[in-house]
mmCIF file with all atom_site columns, C-alpha atoms in Angstrom:
data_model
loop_
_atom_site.group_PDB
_atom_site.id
_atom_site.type_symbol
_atom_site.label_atom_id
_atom_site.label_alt_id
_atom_site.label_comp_id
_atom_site.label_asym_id
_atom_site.label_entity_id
_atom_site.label_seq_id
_atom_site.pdbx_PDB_ins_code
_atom_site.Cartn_x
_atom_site.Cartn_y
_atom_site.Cartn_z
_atom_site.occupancy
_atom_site.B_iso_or_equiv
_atom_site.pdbx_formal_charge
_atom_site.auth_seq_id
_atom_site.auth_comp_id
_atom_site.auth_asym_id
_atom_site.auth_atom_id
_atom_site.pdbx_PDB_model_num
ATOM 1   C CA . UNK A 1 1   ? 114.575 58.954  129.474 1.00 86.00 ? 1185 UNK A CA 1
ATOM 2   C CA . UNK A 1 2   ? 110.704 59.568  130.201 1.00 84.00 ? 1186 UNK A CA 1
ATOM 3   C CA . UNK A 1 3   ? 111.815 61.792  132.787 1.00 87.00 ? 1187 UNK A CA 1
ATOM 4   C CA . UNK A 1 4   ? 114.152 63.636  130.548 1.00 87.00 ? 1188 UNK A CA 1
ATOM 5   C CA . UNK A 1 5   ? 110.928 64.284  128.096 1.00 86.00 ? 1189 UNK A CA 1
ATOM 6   C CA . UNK A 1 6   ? 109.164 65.677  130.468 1.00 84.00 ? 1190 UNK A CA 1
ATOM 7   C CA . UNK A 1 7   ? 111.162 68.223  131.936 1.00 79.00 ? 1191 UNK A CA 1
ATOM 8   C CA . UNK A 1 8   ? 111.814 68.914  127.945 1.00 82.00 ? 1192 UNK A CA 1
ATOM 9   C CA . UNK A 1 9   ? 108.490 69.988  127.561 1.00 79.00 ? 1193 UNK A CA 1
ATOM 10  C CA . UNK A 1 10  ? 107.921 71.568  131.070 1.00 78.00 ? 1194 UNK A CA 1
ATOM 11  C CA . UNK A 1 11  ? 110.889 73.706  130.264 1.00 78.00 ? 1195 UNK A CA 1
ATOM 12  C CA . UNK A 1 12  ? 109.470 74.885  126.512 1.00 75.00 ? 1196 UNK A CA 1
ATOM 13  C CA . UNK A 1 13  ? 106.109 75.483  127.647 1.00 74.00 ? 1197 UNK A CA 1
ATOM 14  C CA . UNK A 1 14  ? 107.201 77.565  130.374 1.00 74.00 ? 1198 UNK A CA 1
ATOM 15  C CA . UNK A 1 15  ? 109.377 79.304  127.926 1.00 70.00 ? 1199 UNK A CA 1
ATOM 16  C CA . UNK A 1 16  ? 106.520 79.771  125.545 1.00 69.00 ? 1200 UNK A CA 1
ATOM 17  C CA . UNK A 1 17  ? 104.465 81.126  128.229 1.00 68.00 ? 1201 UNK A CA 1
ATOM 18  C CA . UNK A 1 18  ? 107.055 83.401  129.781 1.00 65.00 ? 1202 UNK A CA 1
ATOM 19  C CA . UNK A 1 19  ? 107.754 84.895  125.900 1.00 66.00 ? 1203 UNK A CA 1
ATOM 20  C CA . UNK A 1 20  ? 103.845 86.141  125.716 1.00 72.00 ? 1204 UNK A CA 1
ATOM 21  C CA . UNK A 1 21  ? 103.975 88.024  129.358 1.00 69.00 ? 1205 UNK A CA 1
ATOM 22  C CA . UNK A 1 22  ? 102.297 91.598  128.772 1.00 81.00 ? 1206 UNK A CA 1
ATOM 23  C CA . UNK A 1 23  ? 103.269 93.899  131.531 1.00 82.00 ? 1207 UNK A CA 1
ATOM 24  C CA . UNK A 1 24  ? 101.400 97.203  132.637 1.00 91.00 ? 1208 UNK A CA 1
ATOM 25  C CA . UNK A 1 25  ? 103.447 100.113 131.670 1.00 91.00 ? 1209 UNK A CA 1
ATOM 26  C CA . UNK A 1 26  ? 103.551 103.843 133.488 1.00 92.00 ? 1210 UNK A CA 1
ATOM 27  C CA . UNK A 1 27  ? 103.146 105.828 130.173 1.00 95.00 ? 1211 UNK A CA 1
ATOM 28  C CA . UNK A 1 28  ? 104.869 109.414 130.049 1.00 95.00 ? 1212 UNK A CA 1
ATOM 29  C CA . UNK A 1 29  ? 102.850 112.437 129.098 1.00 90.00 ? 1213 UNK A CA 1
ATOM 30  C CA . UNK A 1 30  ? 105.559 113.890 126.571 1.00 91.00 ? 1214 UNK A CA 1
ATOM 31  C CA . UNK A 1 31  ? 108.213 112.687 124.475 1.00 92.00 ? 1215 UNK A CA 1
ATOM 32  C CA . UNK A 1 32  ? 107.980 109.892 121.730 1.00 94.00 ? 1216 UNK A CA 1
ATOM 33  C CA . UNK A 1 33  ? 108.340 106.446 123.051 1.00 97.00 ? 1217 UNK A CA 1
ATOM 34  C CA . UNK A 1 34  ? 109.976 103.285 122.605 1.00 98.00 ? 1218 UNK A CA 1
ATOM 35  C CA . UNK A 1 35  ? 107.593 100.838 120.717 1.00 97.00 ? 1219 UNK A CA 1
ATOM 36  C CA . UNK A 1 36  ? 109.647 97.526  121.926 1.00 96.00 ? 1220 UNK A CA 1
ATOM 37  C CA . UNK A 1 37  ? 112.065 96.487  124.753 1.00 96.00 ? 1221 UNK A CA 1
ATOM 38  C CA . UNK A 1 38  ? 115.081 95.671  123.919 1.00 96.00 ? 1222 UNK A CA 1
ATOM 39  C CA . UNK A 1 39  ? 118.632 97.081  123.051 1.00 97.00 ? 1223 UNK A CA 1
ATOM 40  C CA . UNK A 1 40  ? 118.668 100.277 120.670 1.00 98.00 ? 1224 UNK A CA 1
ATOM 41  C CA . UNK A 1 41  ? 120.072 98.779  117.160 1.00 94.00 ? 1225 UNK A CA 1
ATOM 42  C CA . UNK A 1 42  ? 119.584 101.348 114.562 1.00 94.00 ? 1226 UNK A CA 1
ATOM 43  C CA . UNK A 1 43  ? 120.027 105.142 114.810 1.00 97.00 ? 1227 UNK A CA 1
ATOM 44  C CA . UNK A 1 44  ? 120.296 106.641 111.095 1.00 96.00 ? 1228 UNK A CA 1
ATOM 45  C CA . UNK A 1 45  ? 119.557 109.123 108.715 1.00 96.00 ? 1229 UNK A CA 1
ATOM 46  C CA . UNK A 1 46  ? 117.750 107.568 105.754 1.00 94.00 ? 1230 UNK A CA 1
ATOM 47  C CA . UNK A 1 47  ? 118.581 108.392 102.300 1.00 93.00 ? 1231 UNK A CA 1
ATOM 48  C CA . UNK A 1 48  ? 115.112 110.743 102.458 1.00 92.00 ? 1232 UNK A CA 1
ATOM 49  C CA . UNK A 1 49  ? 116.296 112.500 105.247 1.00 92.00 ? 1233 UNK A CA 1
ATOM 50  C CA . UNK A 1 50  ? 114.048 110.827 107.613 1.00 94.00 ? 1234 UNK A CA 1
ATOM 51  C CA . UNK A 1 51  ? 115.569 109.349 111.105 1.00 96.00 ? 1235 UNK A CA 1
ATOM 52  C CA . UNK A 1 52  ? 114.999 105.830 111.831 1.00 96.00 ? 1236 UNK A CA 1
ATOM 53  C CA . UNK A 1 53  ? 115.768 104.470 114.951 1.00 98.00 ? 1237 UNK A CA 1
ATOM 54  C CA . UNK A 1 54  ? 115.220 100.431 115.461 1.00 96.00 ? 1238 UNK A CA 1
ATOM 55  C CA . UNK A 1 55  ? 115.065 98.473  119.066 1.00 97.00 ? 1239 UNK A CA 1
ATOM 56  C CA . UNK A 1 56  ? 116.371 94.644  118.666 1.00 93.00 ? 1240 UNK A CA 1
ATOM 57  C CA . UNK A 1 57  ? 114.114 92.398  120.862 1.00 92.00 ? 1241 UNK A CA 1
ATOM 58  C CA . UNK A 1 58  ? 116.047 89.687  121.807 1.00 87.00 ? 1242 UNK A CA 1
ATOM 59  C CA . UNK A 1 59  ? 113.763 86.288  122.757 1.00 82.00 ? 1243 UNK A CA 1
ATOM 60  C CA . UNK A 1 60  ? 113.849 87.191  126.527 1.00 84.00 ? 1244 UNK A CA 1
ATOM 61  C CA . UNK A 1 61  ? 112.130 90.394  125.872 1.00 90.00 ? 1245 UNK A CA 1
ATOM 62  C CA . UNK A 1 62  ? 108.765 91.339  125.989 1.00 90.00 ? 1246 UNK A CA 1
ATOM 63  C CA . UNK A 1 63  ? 107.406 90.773  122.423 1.00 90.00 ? 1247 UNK A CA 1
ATOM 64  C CA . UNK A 1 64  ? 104.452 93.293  122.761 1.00 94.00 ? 1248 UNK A CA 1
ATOM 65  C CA . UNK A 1 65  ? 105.113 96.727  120.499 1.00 96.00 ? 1249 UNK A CA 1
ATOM 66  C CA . UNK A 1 66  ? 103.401 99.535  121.563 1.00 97.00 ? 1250 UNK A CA 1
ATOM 67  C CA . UNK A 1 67  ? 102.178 102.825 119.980 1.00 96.00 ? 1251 UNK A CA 1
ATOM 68  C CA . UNK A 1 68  ? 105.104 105.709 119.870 1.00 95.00 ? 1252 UNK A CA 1
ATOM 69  C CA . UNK A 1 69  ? 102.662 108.581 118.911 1.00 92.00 ? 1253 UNK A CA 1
ATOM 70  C CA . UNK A 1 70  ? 98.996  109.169 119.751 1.00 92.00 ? 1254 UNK A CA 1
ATOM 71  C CA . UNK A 1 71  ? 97.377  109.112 115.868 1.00 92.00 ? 1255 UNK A CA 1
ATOM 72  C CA . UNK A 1 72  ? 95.838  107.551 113.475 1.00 94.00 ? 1256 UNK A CA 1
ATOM 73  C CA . UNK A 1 73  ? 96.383  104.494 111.307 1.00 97.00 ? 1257 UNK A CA 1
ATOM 74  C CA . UNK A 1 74  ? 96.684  105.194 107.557 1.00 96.00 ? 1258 UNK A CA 1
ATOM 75  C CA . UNK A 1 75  ? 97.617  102.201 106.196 1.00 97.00 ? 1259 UNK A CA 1
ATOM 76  C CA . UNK A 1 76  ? 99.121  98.512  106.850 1.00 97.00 ? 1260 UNK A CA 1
ATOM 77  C CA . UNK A 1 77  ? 101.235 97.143  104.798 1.00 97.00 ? 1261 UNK A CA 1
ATOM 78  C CA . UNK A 1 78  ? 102.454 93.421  105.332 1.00 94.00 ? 1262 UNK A CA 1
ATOM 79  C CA . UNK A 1 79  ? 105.968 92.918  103.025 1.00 92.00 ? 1263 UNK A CA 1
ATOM 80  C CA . UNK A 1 80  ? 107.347 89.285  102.517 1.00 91.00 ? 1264 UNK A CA 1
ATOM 81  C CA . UNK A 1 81  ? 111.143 88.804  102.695 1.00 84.00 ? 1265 UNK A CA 1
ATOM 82  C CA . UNK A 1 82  ? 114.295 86.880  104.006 1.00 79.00 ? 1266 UNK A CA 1
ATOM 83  C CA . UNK A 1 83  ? 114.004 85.723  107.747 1.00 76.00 ? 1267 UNK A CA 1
ATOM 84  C CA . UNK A 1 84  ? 117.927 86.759  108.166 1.00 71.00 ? 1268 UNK A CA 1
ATOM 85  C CA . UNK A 1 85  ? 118.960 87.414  111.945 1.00 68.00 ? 1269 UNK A CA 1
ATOM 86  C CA . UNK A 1 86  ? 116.861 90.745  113.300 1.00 63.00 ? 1270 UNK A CA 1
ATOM 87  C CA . UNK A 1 87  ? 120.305 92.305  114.412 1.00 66.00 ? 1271 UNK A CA 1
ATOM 88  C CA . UNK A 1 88  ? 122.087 91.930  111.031 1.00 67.00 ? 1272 UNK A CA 1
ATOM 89  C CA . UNK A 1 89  ? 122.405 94.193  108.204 1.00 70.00 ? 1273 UNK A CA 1
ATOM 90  C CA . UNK A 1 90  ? 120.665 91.735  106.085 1.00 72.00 ? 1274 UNK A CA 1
ATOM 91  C CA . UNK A 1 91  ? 117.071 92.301  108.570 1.00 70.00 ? 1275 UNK A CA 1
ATOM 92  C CA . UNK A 1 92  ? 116.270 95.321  106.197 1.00 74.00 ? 1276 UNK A CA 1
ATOM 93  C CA . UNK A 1 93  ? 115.010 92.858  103.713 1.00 79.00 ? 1277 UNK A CA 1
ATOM 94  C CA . UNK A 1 94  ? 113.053 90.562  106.769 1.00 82.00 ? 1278 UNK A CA 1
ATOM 95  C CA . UNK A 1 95  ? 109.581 89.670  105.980 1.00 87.00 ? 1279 UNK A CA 1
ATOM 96  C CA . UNK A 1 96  ? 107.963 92.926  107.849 1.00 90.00 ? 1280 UNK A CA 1
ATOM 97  C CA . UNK A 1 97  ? 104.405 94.987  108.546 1.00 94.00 ? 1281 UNK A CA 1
ATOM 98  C CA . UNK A 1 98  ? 104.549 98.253  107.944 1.00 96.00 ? 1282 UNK A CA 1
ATOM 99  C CA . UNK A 1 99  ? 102.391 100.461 109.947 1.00 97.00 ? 1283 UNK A CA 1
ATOM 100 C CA . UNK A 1 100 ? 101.469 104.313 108.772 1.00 97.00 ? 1284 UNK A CA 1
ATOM 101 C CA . UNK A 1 101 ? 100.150 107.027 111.078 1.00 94.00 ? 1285 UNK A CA 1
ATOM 102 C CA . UNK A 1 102 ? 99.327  110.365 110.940 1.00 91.00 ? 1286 UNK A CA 1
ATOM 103 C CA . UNK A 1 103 ? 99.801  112.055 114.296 1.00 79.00 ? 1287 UNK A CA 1
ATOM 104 C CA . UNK A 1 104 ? 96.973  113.557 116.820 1.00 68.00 ? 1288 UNK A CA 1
ATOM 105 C CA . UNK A 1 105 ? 98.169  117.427 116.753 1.00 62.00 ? 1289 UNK A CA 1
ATOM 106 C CA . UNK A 1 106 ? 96.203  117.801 119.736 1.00 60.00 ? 1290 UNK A CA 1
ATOM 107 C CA . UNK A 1 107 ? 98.385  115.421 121.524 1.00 52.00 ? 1291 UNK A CA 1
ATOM 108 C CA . UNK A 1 108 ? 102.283 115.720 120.791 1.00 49.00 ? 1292 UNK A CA 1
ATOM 109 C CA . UNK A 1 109 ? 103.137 119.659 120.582 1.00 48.00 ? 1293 UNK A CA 1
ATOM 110 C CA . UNK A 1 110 ? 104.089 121.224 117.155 1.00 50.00 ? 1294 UNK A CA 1
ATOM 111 C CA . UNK A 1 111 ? 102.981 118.087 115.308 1.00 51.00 ? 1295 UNK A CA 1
ATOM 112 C CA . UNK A 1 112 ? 101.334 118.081 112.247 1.00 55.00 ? 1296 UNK A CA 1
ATOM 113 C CA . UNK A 1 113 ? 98.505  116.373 111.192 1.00 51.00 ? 1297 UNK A CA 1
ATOM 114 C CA . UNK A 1 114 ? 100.229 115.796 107.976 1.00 57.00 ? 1298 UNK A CA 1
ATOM 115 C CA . UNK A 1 115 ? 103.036 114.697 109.619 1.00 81.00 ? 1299 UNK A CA 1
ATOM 116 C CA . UNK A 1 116 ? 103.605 110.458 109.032 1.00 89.00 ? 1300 UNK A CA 1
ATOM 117 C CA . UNK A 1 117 ? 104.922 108.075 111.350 1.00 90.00 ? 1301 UNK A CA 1
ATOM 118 C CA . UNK A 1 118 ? 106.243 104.295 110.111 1.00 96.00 ? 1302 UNK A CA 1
ATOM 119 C CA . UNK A 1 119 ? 106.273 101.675 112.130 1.00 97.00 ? 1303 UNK A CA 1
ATOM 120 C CA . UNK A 1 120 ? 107.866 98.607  110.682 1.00 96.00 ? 1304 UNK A CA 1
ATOM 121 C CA . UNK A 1 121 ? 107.629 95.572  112.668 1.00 94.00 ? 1305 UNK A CA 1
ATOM 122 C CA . UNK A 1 122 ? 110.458 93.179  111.084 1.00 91.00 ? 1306 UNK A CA 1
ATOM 123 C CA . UNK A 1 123 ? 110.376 89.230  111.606 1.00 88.00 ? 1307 UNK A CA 1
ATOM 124 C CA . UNK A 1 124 ? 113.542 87.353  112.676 1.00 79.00 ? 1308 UNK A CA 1
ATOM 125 C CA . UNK A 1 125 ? 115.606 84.225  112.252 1.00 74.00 ? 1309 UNK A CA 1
ATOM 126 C CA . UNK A 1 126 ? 113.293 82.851  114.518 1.00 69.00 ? 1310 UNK A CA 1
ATOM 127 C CA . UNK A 1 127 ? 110.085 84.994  114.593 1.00 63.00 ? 1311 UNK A CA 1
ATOM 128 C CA . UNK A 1 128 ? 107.685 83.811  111.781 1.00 69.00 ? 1312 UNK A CA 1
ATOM 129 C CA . UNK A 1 129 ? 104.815 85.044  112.756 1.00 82.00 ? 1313 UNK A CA 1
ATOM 130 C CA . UNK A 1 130 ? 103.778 89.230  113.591 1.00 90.00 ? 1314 UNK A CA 1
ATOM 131 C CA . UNK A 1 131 ? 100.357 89.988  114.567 1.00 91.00 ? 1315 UNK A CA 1
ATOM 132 C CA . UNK A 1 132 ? 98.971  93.999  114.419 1.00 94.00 ? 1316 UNK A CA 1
ATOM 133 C CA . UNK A 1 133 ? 96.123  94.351  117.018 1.00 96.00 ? 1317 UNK A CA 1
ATOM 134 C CA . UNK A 1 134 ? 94.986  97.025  114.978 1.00 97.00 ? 1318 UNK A CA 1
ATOM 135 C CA . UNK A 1 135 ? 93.627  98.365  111.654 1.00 97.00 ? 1319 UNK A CA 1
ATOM 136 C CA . UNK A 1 136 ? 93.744  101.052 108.961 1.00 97.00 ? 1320 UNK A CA 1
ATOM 137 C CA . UNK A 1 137 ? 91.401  103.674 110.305 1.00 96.00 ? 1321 UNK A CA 1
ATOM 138 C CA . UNK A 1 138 ? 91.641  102.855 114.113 1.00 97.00 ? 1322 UNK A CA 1
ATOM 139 C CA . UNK A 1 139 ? 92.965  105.616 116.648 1.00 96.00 ? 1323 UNK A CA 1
ATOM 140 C CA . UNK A 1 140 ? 95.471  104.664 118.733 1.00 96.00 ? 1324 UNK A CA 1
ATOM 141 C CA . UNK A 1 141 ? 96.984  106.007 121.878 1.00 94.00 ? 1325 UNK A CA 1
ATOM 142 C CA . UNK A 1 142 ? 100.368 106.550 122.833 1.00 95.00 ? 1326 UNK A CA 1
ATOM 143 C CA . UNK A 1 143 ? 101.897 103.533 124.699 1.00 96.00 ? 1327 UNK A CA 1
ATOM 144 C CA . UNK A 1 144 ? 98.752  101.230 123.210 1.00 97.00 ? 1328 UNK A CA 1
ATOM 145 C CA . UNK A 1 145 ? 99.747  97.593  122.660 1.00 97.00 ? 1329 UNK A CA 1
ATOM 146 C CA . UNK A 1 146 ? 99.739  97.419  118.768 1.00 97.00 ? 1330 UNK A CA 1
ATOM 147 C CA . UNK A 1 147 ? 100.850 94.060  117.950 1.00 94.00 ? 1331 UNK A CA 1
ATOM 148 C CA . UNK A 1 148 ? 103.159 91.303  118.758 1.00 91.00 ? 1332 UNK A CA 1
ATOM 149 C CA . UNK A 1 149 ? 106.060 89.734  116.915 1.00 88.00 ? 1333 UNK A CA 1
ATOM 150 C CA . UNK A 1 150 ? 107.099 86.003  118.021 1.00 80.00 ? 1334 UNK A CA 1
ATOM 151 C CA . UNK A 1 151 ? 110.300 85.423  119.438 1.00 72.00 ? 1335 UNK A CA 1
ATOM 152 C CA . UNK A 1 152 ? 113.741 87.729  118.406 1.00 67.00 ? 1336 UNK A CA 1
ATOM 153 C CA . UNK A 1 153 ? 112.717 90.020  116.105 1.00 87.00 ? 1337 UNK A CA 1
ATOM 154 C CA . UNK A 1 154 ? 112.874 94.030  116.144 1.00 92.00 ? 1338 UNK A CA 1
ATOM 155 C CA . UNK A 1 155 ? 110.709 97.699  115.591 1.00 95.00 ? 1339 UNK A CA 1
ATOM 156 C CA . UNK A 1 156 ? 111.588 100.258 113.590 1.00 96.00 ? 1340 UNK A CA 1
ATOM 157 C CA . UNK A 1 157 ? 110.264 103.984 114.105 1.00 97.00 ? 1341 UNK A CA 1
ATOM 158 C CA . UNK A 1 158 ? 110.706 106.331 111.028 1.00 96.00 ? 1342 UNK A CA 1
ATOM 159 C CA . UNK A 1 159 ? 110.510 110.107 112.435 1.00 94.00 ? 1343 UNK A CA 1
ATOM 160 C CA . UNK A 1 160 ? 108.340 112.127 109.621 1.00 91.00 ? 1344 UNK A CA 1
ATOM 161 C CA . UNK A 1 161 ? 110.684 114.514 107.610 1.00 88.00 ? 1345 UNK A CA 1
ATOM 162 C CA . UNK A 1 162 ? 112.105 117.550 109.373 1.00 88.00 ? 1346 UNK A CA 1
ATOM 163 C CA . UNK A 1 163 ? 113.169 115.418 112.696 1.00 91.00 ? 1347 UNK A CA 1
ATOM 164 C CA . UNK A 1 164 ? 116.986 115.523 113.388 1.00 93.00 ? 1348 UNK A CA 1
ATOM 165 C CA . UNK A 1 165 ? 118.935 113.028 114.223 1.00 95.00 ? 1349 UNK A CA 1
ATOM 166 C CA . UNK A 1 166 ? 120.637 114.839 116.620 1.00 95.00 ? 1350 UNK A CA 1
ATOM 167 C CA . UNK A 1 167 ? 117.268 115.164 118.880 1.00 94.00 ? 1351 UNK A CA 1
ATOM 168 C CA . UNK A 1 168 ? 117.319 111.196 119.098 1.00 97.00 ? 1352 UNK A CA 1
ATOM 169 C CA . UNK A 1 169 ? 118.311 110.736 122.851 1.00 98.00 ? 1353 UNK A CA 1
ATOM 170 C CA . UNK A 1 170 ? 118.819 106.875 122.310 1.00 98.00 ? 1354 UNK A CA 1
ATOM 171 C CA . UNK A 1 171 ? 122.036 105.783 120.911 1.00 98.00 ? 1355 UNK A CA 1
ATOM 172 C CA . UNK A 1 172 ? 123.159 102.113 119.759 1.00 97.00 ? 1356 UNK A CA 1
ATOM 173 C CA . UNK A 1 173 ? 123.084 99.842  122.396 1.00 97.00 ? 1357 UNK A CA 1
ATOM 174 C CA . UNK A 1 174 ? 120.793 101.471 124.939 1.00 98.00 ? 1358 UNK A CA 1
ATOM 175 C CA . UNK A 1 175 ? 118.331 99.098  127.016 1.00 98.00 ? 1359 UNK A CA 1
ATOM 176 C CA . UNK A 1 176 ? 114.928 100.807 126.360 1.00 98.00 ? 1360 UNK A CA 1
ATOM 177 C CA . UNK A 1 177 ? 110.915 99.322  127.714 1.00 97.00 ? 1361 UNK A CA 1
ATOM 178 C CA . UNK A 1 178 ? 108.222 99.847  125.112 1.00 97.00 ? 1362 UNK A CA 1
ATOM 179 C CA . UNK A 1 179 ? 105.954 102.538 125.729 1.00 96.00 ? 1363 UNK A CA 1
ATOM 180 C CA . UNK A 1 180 ? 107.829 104.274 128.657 1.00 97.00 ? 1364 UNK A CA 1
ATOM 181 C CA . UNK A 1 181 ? 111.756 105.155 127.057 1.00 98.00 ? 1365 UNK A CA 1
ATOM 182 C CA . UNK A 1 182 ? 111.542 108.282 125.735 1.00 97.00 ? 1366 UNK A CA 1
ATOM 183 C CA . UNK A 1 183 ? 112.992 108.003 122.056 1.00 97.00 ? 1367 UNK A CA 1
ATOM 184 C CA . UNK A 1 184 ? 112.379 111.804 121.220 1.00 95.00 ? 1368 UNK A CA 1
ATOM 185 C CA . UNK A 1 185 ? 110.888 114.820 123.367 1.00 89.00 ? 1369 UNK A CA 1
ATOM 186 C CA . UNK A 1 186 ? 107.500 115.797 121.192 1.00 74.00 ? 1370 UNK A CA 1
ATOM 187 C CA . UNK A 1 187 ? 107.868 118.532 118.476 1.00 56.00 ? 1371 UNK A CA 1
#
C-alpha cells in the first residue's frame, strides 16, 4: 500500500511539474498570433461586430499565454464567475481577467493606435487560479509570456472593430502554439 502512495505522489508531482513547462518559441515577424496552445474553440462575430476567436487549453497543454499584438496595456480587469467546463457554452460566464491593449502602430501595419485589443483569460472546471505577469501601463511585445492560467482553461482574443471574420485563418478545431500560429495577417 506504501508503495502504492508513493508512486501516487511521484506521478502528481511530475504532473504538476510537467503542467508549468515554458518552452522557447520562434516568434513570426507579421501576422497576429495565437496567445495559448491548444485546439481553436471559438470563431465568432460578437453582437458589436467585433471577431473573437478563443483557443481551449486542455491540461496537457502549455498553460503560458502569450502577447498577440505588440502594445500597450490599458487596463486589467479581473471578473468573478462560474468555474463551468472551459469548452462549454456556459465558460462565457467563467471567473476571467480581462486584459486591454492598445496596439504599437509602429509594429503591426495599418494599425491604429486607437485601435483595442481584449484578451480574456477564462478559468476552468479545474483552473482556479490565473496569474497576469503584467500590469496596466507596461509595454509588451508580441509573443511575450503574459500570464498563466492553471490547468484546462482557455484565451480569448477580441479583434478591435473593423476586423472581419473572414480574415481569421483559424477555424474550430485547429491545433495552434501560443505566440507562433498566426491567428490573423497584421492590418
Amino acid at each position: 500500500m506504501k508503495e502504492i502512495i508513493i508512486a501516487l505522489v511521484v506521478v502528481v508531482v511530475l504532473f504538476i511539474v510537467w503542467s508549468k513547462r515554458d518552452p522557447n518559441r520562434e516568434i513570426p515577424s507579421t501576422g497576429i498570433v495565437s496567445p495559448a496552445d491548444g485546439k481553436v474553440s471559438v470563431v465568432r462575430k460578437e453582437s458589436d461586430g467585433r471577431v473573437r476567436v478563443g483557443v481551449f487549453m486542455n491540461v496537457y497543454d502549455v498553460h503560458v499565454n502569450r502577447a498577440p499584438v505588440s502594445g500597450y496595456v490599458k487596463g486589467i480587469e479581473h471578473i468573478p464567475g462560474g468555474l463551468f467546463p472551459a469548452f462549454s457554452k456556459e465558460s462565457d460566464r467563467n471567473e476571467r481577467v480581462r486584459i486591454v491593449c492598445t496596439v504599437d502602430p509602429s509594429e503591426e501595419s495599418k494599425v491604429k493606435a486607437s485601435d483595442e485589443w481584449e484578451i480574456v483569460l477564462i478559468a476552468g472546471a479545474l483552473a482556479r487560479r490565473i496569474k497576469p505577469y503584467i500590469k496596466v501601463g507596461d509595454r509588451i511585445e508580441k509573443g511575450e509570456r503574459i500570464g498563466h492560467i492553471e490547468f484546462g482553461s482557455r484565451v480569448d482574443v477580441i479583434f478591435p472593430a473593423g476586423r472581419r471574420i473572414e480574415d481569421v485563418l483559424v477555424k474550430i478545431g485547429d491545433r495552434v502554439r501560443a505566440g507562433e500560429s498566426i491567428l490573423m495577417e497584421s492590418g
